[in-house]
Amino acid sequence: SDKKTYPPMAFSRRAATRNRPLISNRRGTHQKAGRNDRRRISSSYLQSYILVVGIGLGFFMFTFMFTYTTIDNPGEVIVLKEPMPVLVQPDLSQDLQKIDKQGSPKSDVHVVDEIHSSLDTSLHRTDAANVDVTATTALKKTGNSGDVLRGISTDDTRGKAERTDDKNSAQHESSAKMNQENPSVKDNDAAYPNSRGTENKMSSLPASERESRGGGIEPNDKSANDSKEGGHGSVVAQSKSIGEAEESSAGLPQITEEQLFHGLKILSQQSVSTATTPHIMKTKQLPDHERKRILVTGGAGFVGSHLVDKLMMEGHEVIVLDNFFTGQRKNIEHWKFHPNFSLIVHDVTEEIYLEIDQVYHLACPASPPHYQYNPIKTIKTSTEGTLHMLGLAKRVNARILLTSTSEIYGDPDVHPQPESYWGNVNTIGPRSCYDEGKRVAETMMYAYRDQVGVDVRVARIFNTFGPRMHQNDGRVVSNFIIQALQNKDITIYGTGEQSRSFQYVDDLVNGLIMLMDGDYDMPVNLGNPDEYTVKRFAEHIKELTNSDSEIKFLPASTDDPQQRKPDISTAKKEIGWEPQVKVDEGLAKAVKYFKRVLEEGGEIIPIGPGAAKPKEFGSAKDQE
């Protein structure tokens, strides 16, 4: 009963045919496939396989042949193993000092404004083993106040690198003609080392032609040495600085690889000049154990962008998280290509997972027209957004600072307002979405501190002004300055006897950093006790701007506080902070900024106290 199973061939030939596949014979009937039939089937499979492999090899060889191409020097063959970036050389003669004798630029050099992200990615992984030559270069001007060094990764790089036989012959003819006109160049057989250390024979071209093709100026070229000091030296030392290369009739100028990487190095040490932030900011180089990774929510906004500047200049890694509801890209674009800077377009009402050391939680619309535009979203930003940031701080054991507001005091009965004052707030008024949202956010901060041990800081910010204020945020300083500069009526809502205190943004940023780095974890007022009535402030701005504007009084807005002045004794005692910038000094900077904004964008019509969506510039419809 327990019979063993053996292969069919073990018994008989007849048993072995039982498992043969059925094939069709010529008569249309089916029969078992024999040995010859099986060979024929195997042969057809083999032929198909060889055909597929052959097609693949042919396609590979076709592609491989097109990777071999010649560039400016006839007869030189290179291999492009990956798409090469096209390096675009700007005219930066106003911002770049000349290269010194050793080929290194002198100090205080403004090299570039931008490097495209694709260039940054490509060059950081490129070495001599992967790329045999530098890419073709082109001169391109952007039209901005600072021209840019831009890397463009393009699909047709190979096509641009190819040279036809006709063009090669034309180059030979051009070279022969030039040699007749300049025999000294013809006799010069000095070799020019490229990035791989090989030799390119450039002697058949004049100095200006070689320079425009990326060859620089050869050491033995007398005509070049006459125009440059230093005699024989490195190729980079004797080449012209970026932006001074002359265009030739045969092509566009080229920068050297060393100059390119020097530009990248400079970008890692400073900001770039932009229309919004024209001045250059230098960054420190901190060791790894001192450098912090800091998250700034709302970092593209007015206060957030200035905080980012300060943290970047201190040498930290900064991650900006913003949904650009009120924030603007132009406020942070000067850090766009710095390796320590990152931007994440994200809404804090959604969770996010990052590895960080500190969190500055600034995200929330702060001007009445903007936070009243979508009150539900304002409440969610202050509550859910703060909850998510606290959860993040808890997970990674990071310290978190919340920028609260003087609005939590409401229309105060105590003057000036200390941190111990509980406030006088209308919980169902048009401003309550912001006031109560911040009060709840403070409650959550201290609940996380007491229950799970999160390290928290809370800053209560009073009225702040300075460059990069949103043109249409509807606040006192921006509205008054814009109206005065355009000689339009300066509008005051109410009698003008309500008081405000104004601090310059640099003082606020210093206070935030001192609070974050200090040991005090209770709420701290950050503001300037220098108090003005709104009417007096309007008259002061009118005088400051030499404006012909008239002051116009309109009905008061709902729940507008009648007095606002901080008691900063806690800030002085606990963190050693007090404002340093005088109001007039800060106003002069703000006026200069808004003058530039008006020159660039034209007329601005400020919005009133009612709800309004943030816009770059106002319109008559917005005013209505």
Coordinates of C-alpha atoms in Angstrom, one line a residue:
S1 CA 0.0 0.0 0.0
D2 CA 3.0 2.3 0.7
K3 CA 4.3 2.5 -2.8
K4 CA 7.1 4.9 -3.5
T5 CA 6.8 7.4 -6.3
Y6 CA 9.6 7.4 -8.9
P7 CA 10.2 9.6 -11.9
P8 CA 8.5 8.3 -15.0
M9 CA 11.8 7.5 -16.8
A10 CA 12.6 5.1 -14.0
F11 CA 10.0 2.5 -15.3
S12 CA 9.6 2.7 -19.0
R13 CA 9.8 5.0 -22.1
R14 CA 6.0 4.8 -22.4
A15 CA 5.5 6.1 -18.9
A16 CA 7.9 9.0 -19.7
T17 CA 5.7 10.2 -22.5
R18 CA 2.7 10.7 -20.3
N19 CA 3.9 14.1 -19.2
R20 CA 4.9 15.4 -22.6
P21 CA 3.1 18.6 -23.8
L22 CA 0.5 18.3 -26.5
I23 CA 1.5 19.9 -29.9
S24 CA -0.5 20.2 -33.1
N25 CA 0.7 18.2 -36.1
R26 CA 0.1 19.0 -39.7
R27 CA -3.1 17.1 -39.9
G28 CA -4.7 19.2 -37.2
T29 CA -4.6 16.5 -34.6
H30 CA -2.8 16.6 -31.3
Q31 CA 0.0 14.3 -30.2
K32 CA 2.6 14.1 -27.4
A33 CA 5.7 16.2 -28.1
G34 CA 8.8 14.2 -28.7
R35 CA 12.4 14.9 -28.2
N36 CA 12.9 16.8 -31.5
D37 CA 9.8 18.8 -30.8
R38 CA 11.1 19.9 -27.5
R39 CA 14.3 21.0 -29.0
R40 CA 12.5 23.0 -31.6
I41 CA 10.5 24.8 -28.9
S42 CA 13.6 25.5 -26.8
S43 CA 15.3 26.9 -29.9
S44 CA 12.5 29.4 -30.6
Y45 CA 12.7 30.6 -26.9
L46 CA 16.4 31.1 -27.3
Q47 CA 16.0 33.0 -30.5
S48 CA 13.4 35.3 -28.9
Y49 CA 15.8 35.9 -26.0
I50 CA 18.7 36.7 -28.2
L51 CA 16.5 39.1 -30.2
V52 CA 15.4 41.0 -27.1
V53 CA 19.0 41.2 -25.8
G54 CA 20.2 42.4 -29.1
I55 CA 17.7 45.2 -29.3
G56 CA 18.6 46.2 -25.7
L57 CA 22.3 46.2 -26.5
G58 CA 21.7 48.2 -29.7
F59 CA 19.7 50.9 -27.8
F60 CA 22.4 51.0 -25.1
M61 CA 25.2 51.4 -27.7
F62 CA 23.2 54.1 -29.5
T63 CA 22.7 56.0 -26.3
F64 CA 26.3 55.5 -25.3
M65 CA 27.6 56.9 -28.5
F66 CA 25.7 60.1 -28.0
T67 CA 27.3 60.6 -24.6
Y68 CA 30.6 61.1 -26.4
T69 CA 30.9 64.6 -27.7
T70 CA 33.4 67.3 -28.4
I71 CA 33.4 70.7 -27.0
D72 CA 35.3 73.9 -27.7
N73 CA 38.6 72.2 -28.4
P74 CA 38.5 70.2 -31.7
G75 CA 39.4 66.6 -31.2
E76 CA 38.8 66.5 -27.5
V77 CA 36.3 63.9 -26.4
I78 CA 34.6 63.9 -23.1
V79 CA 32.0 61.7 -21.3
L80 CA 28.9 63.3 -19.8
K81 CA 27.9 60.7 -17.2
E82 CA 25.0 62.8 -15.9
P83 CA 23.1 65.9 -17.1
M84 CA 25.3 68.8 -16.5
P85 CA 24.1 72.2 -15.1
V86 CA 24.5 75.2 -17.3
L87 CA 26.5 77.7 -15.3
V88 CA 25.2 81.2 -16.0
Q89 CA 27.7 83.9 -15.3
P90 CA 26.4 87.4 -14.2
D91 CA 27.8 90.8 -14.4
L92 CA 28.8 91.4 -10.8
S93 CA 31.5 94.0 -11.4
Q94 CA 29.8 96.3 -8.9
D95 CA 29.6 93.7 -6.2
L96 CA 32.8 91.6 -6.6
Q97 CA 36.4 92.6 -6.0
K98 CA 39.1 91.3 -8.3
I99 CA 40.8 88.0 -7.7
D100 CA 44.2 88.4 -6.0
K101 CA 47.4 86.8 -7.1
Q102 CA 46.8 83.5 -5.3
G103 CA 43.4 83.2 -7.0
S104 CA 41.4 83.8 -3.8
P105 CA 39.0 86.8 -3.6
K106 CA 39.6 89.6 -1.2
S107 CA 37.5 90.1 1.9
D108 CA 34.0 91.7 1.9
V109 CA 33.0 90.4 -1.6
H110 CA 29.5 90.3 -2.8
V111 CA 29.6 87.4 -5.2
V112 CA 26.1 86.3 -6.0
D113 CA 22.4 86.8 -5.3
E114 CA 21.1 83.3 -6.1
I115 CA 22.1 79.8 -7.0
H116 CA 19.3 77.7 -8.4
S117 CA 18.5 74.7 -6.2
S118 CA 19.2 72.2 -9.0
L119 CA 22.7 73.5 -9.3
D120 CA 23.2 73.2 -5.6
T121 CA 22.0 69.6 -5.6
S122 CA 24.1 68.7 -8.7
L123 CA 27.3 70.2 -7.7
H124 CA 27.4 68.8 -4.1
R125 CA 27.4 65.3 -5.5
T126 CA 29.8 66.0 -8.4
D127 CA 33.5 65.0 -8.3
A128 CA 36.3 64.4 -10.7
A129 CA 35.3 60.7 -11.1
N130 CA 31.7 61.5 -12.2
V131 CA 32.2 64.5 -14.5
D132 CA 35.2 64.9 -16.8
V133 CA 34.8 68.6 -17.6
T134 CA 32.9 71.6 -16.4
A135 CA 29.7 72.5 -18.3
T136 CA 29.1 75.0 -21.0
T137 CA 28.5 78.4 -19.6
A138 CA 26.3 81.3 -20.6
L139 CA 26.0 85.0 -19.6
K140 CA 22.6 86.0 -18.5
K141 CA 21.4 89.1 -16.7
T142 CA 18.3 89.0 -14.6
G143 CA 17.5 92.7 -14.4
N144 CA 17.5 92.8 -10.6
S145 CA 19.6 95.2 -8.5
G146 CA 22.0 92.3 -8.1
D147 CA 22.6 89.9 -10.9
V148 CA 22.6 86.2 -10.1
L149 CA 24.8 83.2 -10.5
R150 CA 22.2 80.7 -11.5
G151 CA 22.6 76.9 -12.2
I152 CA 20.1 75.5 -14.6
S153 CA 19.7 71.8 -14.9
T154 CA 18.4 71.1 -18.4
D155 CA 17.5 68.1 -20.4
D156 CA 19.1 69.4 -23.6
T157 CA 22.6 69.8 -22.1
R158 CA 24.0 67.1 -24.2
G159 CA 22.6 68.7 -27.3
K160 CA 24.2 72.0 -26.4
A161 CA 27.5 70.3 -25.8
E162 CA 27.6 68.7 -29.2
R163 CA 29.6 70.2 -32.0
T164 CA 29.1 69.4 -35.6
D165 CA 31.9 68.8 -38.1
D166 CA 31.0 72.0 -39.9
K167 CA 31.5 74.1 -36.7
N168 CA 34.7 72.3 -36.0
S169 CA 36.1 73.2 -39.4
A170 CA 34.9 76.8 -39.0
Q171 CA 36.8 77.0 -35.7
H172 CA 39.9 75.7 -37.3
E173 CA 39.6 78.3 -40.0
S174 CA 39.0 81.0 -37.4
S175 CA 42.0 79.9 -35.4
A176 CA 44.3 79.8 -38.4
K177 CA 43.3 83.4 -39.3
M178 CA 43.9 84.6 -35.8
N179 CA 47.3 82.9 -35.7
Q180 CA 48.3 84.7 -38.8
E181 CA 47.3 88.0 -37.2
N182 CA 49.1 87.1 -33.9
P183 CA 52.1 84.9 -34.4
S184 CA 53.1 85.1 -30.8
V185 CA 50.0 83.2 -29.8
K186 CA 50.6 80.6 -32.5
D187 CA 54.0 79.8 -31.1
N188 CA 52.7 79.4 -27.6
D189 CA 52.1 75.7 -26.8
A190 CA 51.5 76.2 -23.1
A191 CA 49.0 73.6 -21.8
Y192 CA 46.0 74.6 -19.8
P193 CA 45.0 72.1 -17.1
N194 CA 41.3 71.3 -16.8
S195 CA 39.4 69.9 -13.8
R196 CA 40.7 66.4 -14.4
G197 CA 44.3 67.4 -14.7
T198 CA 44.4 66.6 -18.4
E199 CA 45.8 69.1 -20.9
N200 CA 43.8 71.1 -23.4
K201 CA 45.7 72.7 -26.2
M202 CA 44.4 76.3 -26.2
S203 CA 47.4 77.9 -27.9
S204 CA 45.6 78.1 -31.2
L205 CA 43.2 80.7 -29.9
P206 CA 43.9 84.3 -28.7
A207 CA 43.6 85.2 -25.0
S208 CA 40.2 86.8 -25.2
E209 CA 38.8 83.7 -27.1
R210 CA 40.3 81.3 -24.6
E211 CA 39.0 83.3 -21.7
S212 CA 35.5 83.4 -23.1
R213 CA 35.6 79.6 -23.5
G214 CA 36.5 79.0 -19.9
G215 CA 40.3 78.6 -20.5
G216 CA 41.2 81.7 -18.6
I217 CA 44.5 83.3 -19.4
E218 CA 47.5 81.0 -19.9
P219 CA 50.6 81.6 -17.9
N220 CA 52.8 82.0 -20.9
D221 CA 50.6 84.4 -22.8
K222 CA 52.5 87.7 -22.9
S223 CA 49.5 89.7 -24.1
A224 CA 47.6 88.5 -21.1
N225 CA 50.4 89.2 -18.7
D226 CA 50.6 92.8 -19.9
S227 CA 47.1 93.5 -18.8
K228 CA 47.3 91.7 -15.4
E229 CA 49.8 92.1 -12.6
G230 CA 51.5 89.2 -11.0
G231 CA 53.2 87.5 -14.0
H232 CA 53.1 83.7 -14.0
G233 CA 50.7 82.1 -11.6
S234 CA 47.7 79.9 -11.4
V235 CA 45.1 80.1 -14.1
V236 CA 42.5 81.4 -11.7
A237 CA 44.9 84.1 -10.4
Q238 CA 45.5 85.4 -13.9
S239 CA 41.9 85.2 -15.1
K240 CA 39.5 88.1 -14.8
S241 CA 37.0 88.3 -11.9
I242 CA 33.5 87.1 -12.2
G243 CA 31.5 89.5 -14.3
E244 CA 34.6 91.0 -16.1
A245 CA 34.9 88.3 -18.8
E246 CA 34.3 89.6 -22.3
E247 CA 31.9 88.1 -24.7
S248 CA 33.4 86.7 -27.8
S249 CA 31.9 86.4 -31.2
A250 CA 32.1 82.6 -31.1
G251 CA 30.4 82.0 -27.7
L252 CA 29.6 83.2 -24.2
P253 CA 32.0 83.7 -21.3
Q254 CA 32.7 80.9 -18.8
I255 CA 33.6 80.9 -15.1
T256 CA 36.0 78.5 -13.6
E257 CA 35.0 75.7 -11.3
E258 CA 37.0 77.3 -8.5
Q259 CA 35.2 80.6 -8.9
L260 CA 31.9 78.7 -8.8
F261 CA 32.6 76.8 -5.6
H262 CA 33.9 80.0 -4.1
G263 CA 30.5 81.6 -4.9
L264 CA 28.9 78.7 -3.1
K265 CA 31.1 79.2 -0.1
I266 CA 30.2 82.9 0.1
L267 CA 26.5 82.0 0.0
S268 CA 27.1 79.9 3.1
Q269 CA 28.5 82.9 4.9
Q270 CA 26.0 85.6 4.1
S271 CA 22.6 86.6 2.8
V272 CA 22.0 87.9 -0.7
S273 CA 20.8 91.3 -1.7
T274 CA 17.1 91.6 -2.6
A275 CA 14.7 94.4 -3.3
T276 CA 13.1 94.0 0.2
T277 CA 16.3 93.4 2.0
P278 CA 19.1 95.1 0.0
H279 CA 21.8 95.0 2.7
I280 CA 24.0 92.0 3.2
M281 CA 24.0 90.1 6.5
K282 CA 26.9 87.9 7.6
T283 CA 26.5 84.6 9.4
K284 CA 28.7 83.1 12.0
Q285 CA 30.3 79.7 11.6
L286 CA 29.4 77.8 14.8
P287 CA 30.7 74.3 15.8
D288 CA 28.2 71.5 15.7
H289 CA 27.8 71.3 19.5
E290 CA 26.9 75.0 19.6
R291 CA 24.7 75.3 16.5
K292 CA 21.0 74.8 17.2
R293 CA 18.2 73.7 14.9
I294 CA 15.4 76.2 15.4
L295 CA 11.8 76.1 14.1
V296 CA 10.1 79.5 13.5
T297 CA 6.4 79.2 12.7
G298 CA 5.1 82.3 10.9
G299 CA 8.7 83.0 10.0
A300 CA 7.8 84.7 6.7
G301 CA 5.8 87.4 8.5
F302 CA 6.8 90.8 9.8
V303 CA 8.2 89.8 13.2
G304 CA 9.1 86.3 12.2
S305 CA 11.4 87.3 9.3
H306 CA 13.4 89.7 11.5
L307 CA 13.7 86.9 14.1
V308 CA 15.0 84.6 11.3
D309 CA 17.6 87.2 10.4
K310 CA 18.9 87.4 13.9
L311 CA 19.1 83.6 14.4
M312 CA 20.8 83.1 11.0
M313 CA 23.4 85.7 11.8
E314 CA 24.1 83.9 15.1
G315 CA 25.0 80.8 13.0
H316 CA 22.0 78.5 13.8
E317 CA 20.1 76.3 11.4
V318 CA 16.6 77.8 10.9
I319 CA 13.5 76.1 9.6
V320 CA 10.7 78.5 8.6
L321 CA 7.2 77.1 8.6
D322 CA 4.5 79.3 7.1
N323 CA 1.3 79.0 5.0
F324 CA 1.7 82.5 3.6
F325 CA -1.7 83.8 4.6
T326 CA -0.1 87.0 5.9
G327 CA 3.5 86.1 5.5
Q328 CA 5.4 87.0 2.3
R329 CA 8.2 85.1 0.5
K330 CA 10.0 88.4 -0.2
N331 CA 10.6 88.8 3.5
I332 CA 12.9 85.7 3.6
E333 CA 14.1 85.3 0.1
H334 CA 17.5 86.7 1.0
W335 CA 18.3 83.5 2.9
K336 CA 16.9 81.2 0.2
F337 CA 20.3 79.7 -0.8
H338 CA 22.0 79.6 2.5
P339 CA 22.7 76.0 3.6
N340 CA 21.5 76.7 7.2
F341 CA 18.1 77.9 6.0
S342 CA 15.0 75.8 5.2
L343 CA 11.4 76.8 4.2
I344 CA 8.4 74.5 4.7
V345 CA 5.0 75.6 3.4
H346 CA 2.7 74.2 6.0
D347 CA -0.2 75.1 8.1
V348 CA 0.3 74.7 11.9
T349 CA -3.3 73.4 12.3
E350 CA -1.9 70.2 10.7
E351 CA 0.7 68.0 12.5
I352 CA 4.3 68.0 11.5
Y353 CA 7.3 65.9 12.6
L354 CA 10.7 67.5 12.7
E355 CA 13.9 67.2 14.7
I356 CA 14.6 70.5 16.4
D357 CA 16.1 72.1 19.5
Q358 CA 13.8 75.2 19.9
V359 CA 10.4 76.4 18.6
Y360 CA 9.5 80.0 18.2
H361 CA 5.7 79.8 17.7
L362 CA 4.6 83.0 16.0
A363 CA 2.1 81.7 13.6
C364 CA -1.2 83.6 13.7
P365 CA -2.6 86.7 12.0
A366 CA -2.0 89.6 14.3
S367 CA -3.7 92.7 12.8
P368 CA -7.5 93.1 13.4
P369 CA -8.6 93.1 9.8
H370 CA -6.7 90.0 9.0
Y371 CA -7.6 87.9 12.1
Q372 CA -11.3 89.0 11.7
Y373 CA -11.4 87.8 8.1
N374 CA -11.6 84.2 9.1
P375 CA -12.3 84.1 12.9
I376 CA -12.7 80.3 13.1
K377 CA -9.3 79.7 11.4
T378 CA -7.8 82.3 13.7
I379 CA -9.1 80.4 16.8
K380 CA -7.8 77.1 15.3
T381 CA -4.4 78.6 14.6
S382 CA -4.0 79.7 18.2
T383 CA -5.4 76.5 19.8
E384 CA -4.8 73.6 17.4
G385 CA -1.6 75.1 16.1
T386 CA -0.2 75.6 19.6
L387 CA -1.3 72.1 20.6
H388 CA 0.6 70.6 17.6
M389 CA 3.7 72.7 18.4
L390 CA 3.6 71.6 22.1
G391 CA 3.3 68.0 21.0
L392 CA 6.3 68.4 18.7
A393 CA 8.3 70.0 21.5
K394 CA 7.3 67.2 23.9
R395 CA 8.4 64.5 21.4
V396 CA 11.8 65.9 20.7
N397 CA 12.4 67.5 24.1
A398 CA 12.6 71.0 22.7
R399 CA 12.0 74.4 24.3
I400 CA 9.1 76.3 23.0
L401 CA 8.3 80.0 23.1
L402 CA 4.8 81.3 22.4
T403 CA 4.3 84.9 21.2
S404 CA 1.2 86.0 23.0
T405 CA -0.2 89.5 22.8
S406 CA -1.1 92.5 24.9
E407 CA -4.6 91.9 23.5
I408 CA -5.2 89.4 26.3
Y409 CA -5.6 92.4 28.6
G410 CA -8.5 93.5 26.5
D411 CA -9.6 97.1 27.3
P412 CA -7.7 97.3 30.5
D413 CA -8.8 98.9 33.8
V414 CA -5.2 98.8 35.1
H415 CA -2.6 101.2 33.6
P416 CA 0.2 100.3 32.7
Q417 CA -0.5 96.6 32.4
P418 CA 1.7 94.2 34.4
E419 CA 1.8 90.4 33.8
S420 CA -0.3 89.8 36.9
Y421 CA -3.3 91.7 35.4
W422 CA -6.0 89.2 34.3
G423 CA -7.5 91.5 31.7
N424 CA -10.9 92.8 30.7
V425 CA -11.9 91.0 27.5
N426 CA -15.2 90.7 25.6
T427 CA -15.4 86.9 25.0
I428 CA -18.0 87.3 22.1
G429 CA -16.8 90.4 20.4
P430 CA -15.2 90.7 16.9
R431 CA -11.7 90.7 18.4
S432 CA -12.4 87.8 20.7
C433 CA -11.2 85.2 18.2
Y434 CA -7.7 86.5 18.6
D435 CA -7.8 87.6 22.2
E436 CA -9.4 84.4 23.6
G437 CA -7.4 82.2 21.2
K438 CA -4.1 83.6 22.7
R439 CA -5.4 83.2 26.2
V440 CA -6.2 79.6 25.6
A441 CA -2.8 79.1 24.0
E442 CA -1.1 80.4 27.2
T443 CA -3.3 78.0 29.2
M444 CA -2.1 75.0 27.1
M445 CA 1.5 76.1 27.4
Y446 CA 1.5 75.9 31.2
A447 CA -0.7 72.7 31.2
Y448 CA 2.1 71.0 29.1
R449 CA 4.7 72.4 31.5
D450 CA 3.0 71.2 34.6
Q451 CA 1.7 67.9 33.4
V452 CA 4.5 66.5 31.1
G453 CA 7.4 68.8 31.8
V454 CA 7.7 70.8 28.5
D455 CA 10.1 73.7 28.8
V456 CA 8.0 76.8 27.9
R457 CA 8.3 80.5 27.5
V458 CA 5.6 83.1 26.9
A459 CA 6.1 86.6 25.5
R460 CA 3.2 89.2 25.6
I461 CA 4.0 91.5 22.7
F462 CA 2.8 95.1 22.5
N463 CA 2.5 97.3 19.4
T464 CA 5.5 96.7 17.1
F465 CA 6.6 98.5 13.9
G466 CA 9.4 98.5 11.4
P467 CA 10.4 97.4 7.8
R468 CA 8.5 94.5 6.2
M469 CA 5.2 95.4 7.9
H470 CA 2.4 94.3 5.6
Q471 CA 1.3 97.2 3.5
N472 CA -2.3 96.5 4.2
D473 CA -2.5 95.2 7.8
G474 CA -4.7 98.1 8.9
R475 CA -2.6 99.0 11.9
V476 CA -1.8 102.5 13.1
V477 CA 1.9 102.8 12.0
S478 CA 1.6 101.4 8.5
N479 CA -1.7 103.2 7.7
F480 CA -0.4 106.6 8.9
I481 CA 2.9 106.3 7.1
I482 CA 1.4 105.2 3.8
Q483 CA -1.3 107.8 3.9
A484 CA 1.2 110.6 4.8
L485 CA 3.7 109.6 2.0
Q486 CA 0.9 109.7 -0.6
N487 CA -0.5 113.0 0.8
K488 CA -3.9 111.3 1.5
D489 CA -6.1 111.9 4.5
I490 CA -4.8 110.3 7.7
T491 CA -7.7 108.4 9.1
I492 CA -8.2 108.0 12.8
Y493 CA -11.0 105.8 14.1
G494 CA -12.5 107.4 17.2
T495 CA -11.5 110.6 19.0
G496 CA -7.8 109.9 18.7
E497 CA -7.4 110.2 22.5
Q498 CA -6.8 106.4 22.9
S499 CA -3.2 105.7 23.7
R500 CA -0.7 103.2 22.3
S501 CA 3.0 102.4 22.9
F502 CA 5.2 101.5 20.0
Q503 CA 8.4 99.5 19.9
Y504 CA 10.8 98.9 17.1
V505 CA 11.0 95.4 15.7
D506 CA 14.7 94.9 16.5
D507 CA 14.1 95.5 20.2
L508 CA 11.3 92.9 20.2
V509 CA 13.5 90.3 18.4
N510 CA 16.3 90.8 21.0
G511 CA 13.7 90.3 23.8
L512 CA 12.4 87.1 22.3
I513 CA 15.8 85.6 22.0
M514 CA 16.8 86.7 25.5
L515 CA 13.6 85.2 26.9
M516 CA 14.1 81.9 25.0
D517 CA 17.7 81.5 26.2
G518 CA 16.9 82.6 29.8
D519 CA 15.7 80.6 32.7
Y520 CA 12.4 82.5 33.5
D521 CA 9.4 80.6 32.3
M522 CA 6.4 82.9 33.3
P523 CA 4.8 85.4 30.9
V524 CA 6.9 88.5 30.1
N525 CA 5.7 91.8 28.6
L526 CA 7.8 93.0 25.7
G527 CA 7.0 96.6 24.7
N528 CA 8.1 100.2 24.8
P529 CA 6.6 102.2 27.6
D530 CA 6.9 105.4 25.5
E531 CA 3.2 106.2 25.2
Y532 CA 1.4 108.3 22.5
T533 CA -2.2 109.2 21.9
V534 CA -3.2 108.2 18.4
K535 CA -3.9 111.8 17.4
R536 CA -0.5 112.9 18.6
F537 CA 1.2 110.0 16.8
A538 CA -0.6 110.9 13.5
E539 CA 0.6 114.5 13.8
H540 CA 4.1 113.4 14.5
I541 CA 4.2 111.2 11.4
K542 CA 2.8 114.0 9.3
E543 CA 5.7 116.2 10.4
L544 CA 8.2 113.5 10.0
T545 CA 7.2 112.9 6.3
N546 CA 6.6 116.6 5.5
S547 CA 3.2 115.6 4.3
D548 CA 0.3 117.7 3.2
S549 CA -2.2 115.2 4.5
E550 CA -5.3 116.2 6.5
I551 CA -6.2 114.2 9.7
K552 CA -9.7 112.8 9.3
F553 CA -11.7 111.3 12.2
L554 CA -14.0 108.3 11.5
P555 CA -16.3 106.2 13.8
A556 CA -14.5 104.1 16.4
S557 CA -14.1 100.4 15.8
T558 CA -15.8 97.9 18.2
D559 CA -14.0 97.0 21.4
D560 CA -11.0 99.1 20.5
P561 CA -8.8 99.4 23.7
Q562 CA -8.6 103.0 25.1
Q563 CA -5.2 102.7 26.6
R564 CA -2.2 100.4 26.2
K565 CA 1.2 100.7 27.9
P566 CA 3.4 97.8 29.2
D567 CA 4.9 97.4 32.6
I568 CA 8.3 96.0 31.7
S569 CA 9.7 95.6 35.2
T570 CA 9.6 91.8 34.9
A571 CA 11.6 91.9 31.6
K572 CA 14.2 94.2 33.2
K573 CA 14.6 92.0 36.3
E574 CA 14.3 88.5 34.9
I575 CA 15.9 88.6 31.4
G576 CA 17.7 92.0 31.5
W577 CA 15.8 93.5 28.6
E578 CA 14.5 96.9 27.8
P579 CA 14.0 98.7 24.4
Q580 CA 17.1 100.4 23.0
V581 CA 15.7 102.0 19.7
K582 CA 14.0 105.4 20.1
V583 CA 10.6 105.7 18.4
D584 CA 11.8 108.5 16.0
E585 CA 14.8 106.4 15.0
G586 CA 12.6 103.4 14.2
L587 CA 10.1 105.6 12.4
A588 CA 12.8 106.9 10.1
K589 CA 13.6 103.4 9.0
A590 CA 10.0 102.5 8.6
V591 CA 9.3 105.6 6.4
K592 CA 12.3 104.7 4.2
Y593 CA 11.0 101.2 3.7
F594 CA 7.5 102.3 2.8
K595 CA 8.9 104.9 0.4
R596 CA 10.7 102.1 -1.4
V597 CA 7.5 100.0 -1.5
L598 CA 5.5 102.8 -3.0
E599 CA 8.2 103.4 -5.7
E600 CA 8.1 99.7 -6.6
G601 CA 4.4 99.0 -6.5
G602 CA 2.7 102.3 -7.0
E603 CA -0.4 103.5 -5.1
I604 CA -1.5 101.8 -1.9
I605 CA -4.9 102.4 -0.4
P606 CA -4.8 101.2 3.3
I607 CA -7.7 99.2 4.6
G608 CA -10.0 100.1 7.4
P609 CA -10.6 98.4 10.7
G610 CA -13.1 95.9 9.3
A611 CA -12.3 92.3 8.3
A612 CA -10.2 92.0 5.1
K613 CA -8.1 89.4 3.4
P614 CA -4.4 90.2 3.2
K615 CA -3.3 91.6 -0.1
E616 CA -0.1 92.9 -1.5
F617 CA -1.6 96.3 -2.5
G618 CA -4.9 97.9 -1.7
S619 CA -7.5 99.1 -4.1
A620 CA -10.5 101.4 -4.1
K621 CA -12.8 98.4 -3.7
D622 CA -10.8 97.3 -0.6
Q623 CA -11.2 100.7 0.9
E624 CA -14.9 100.6 0.5

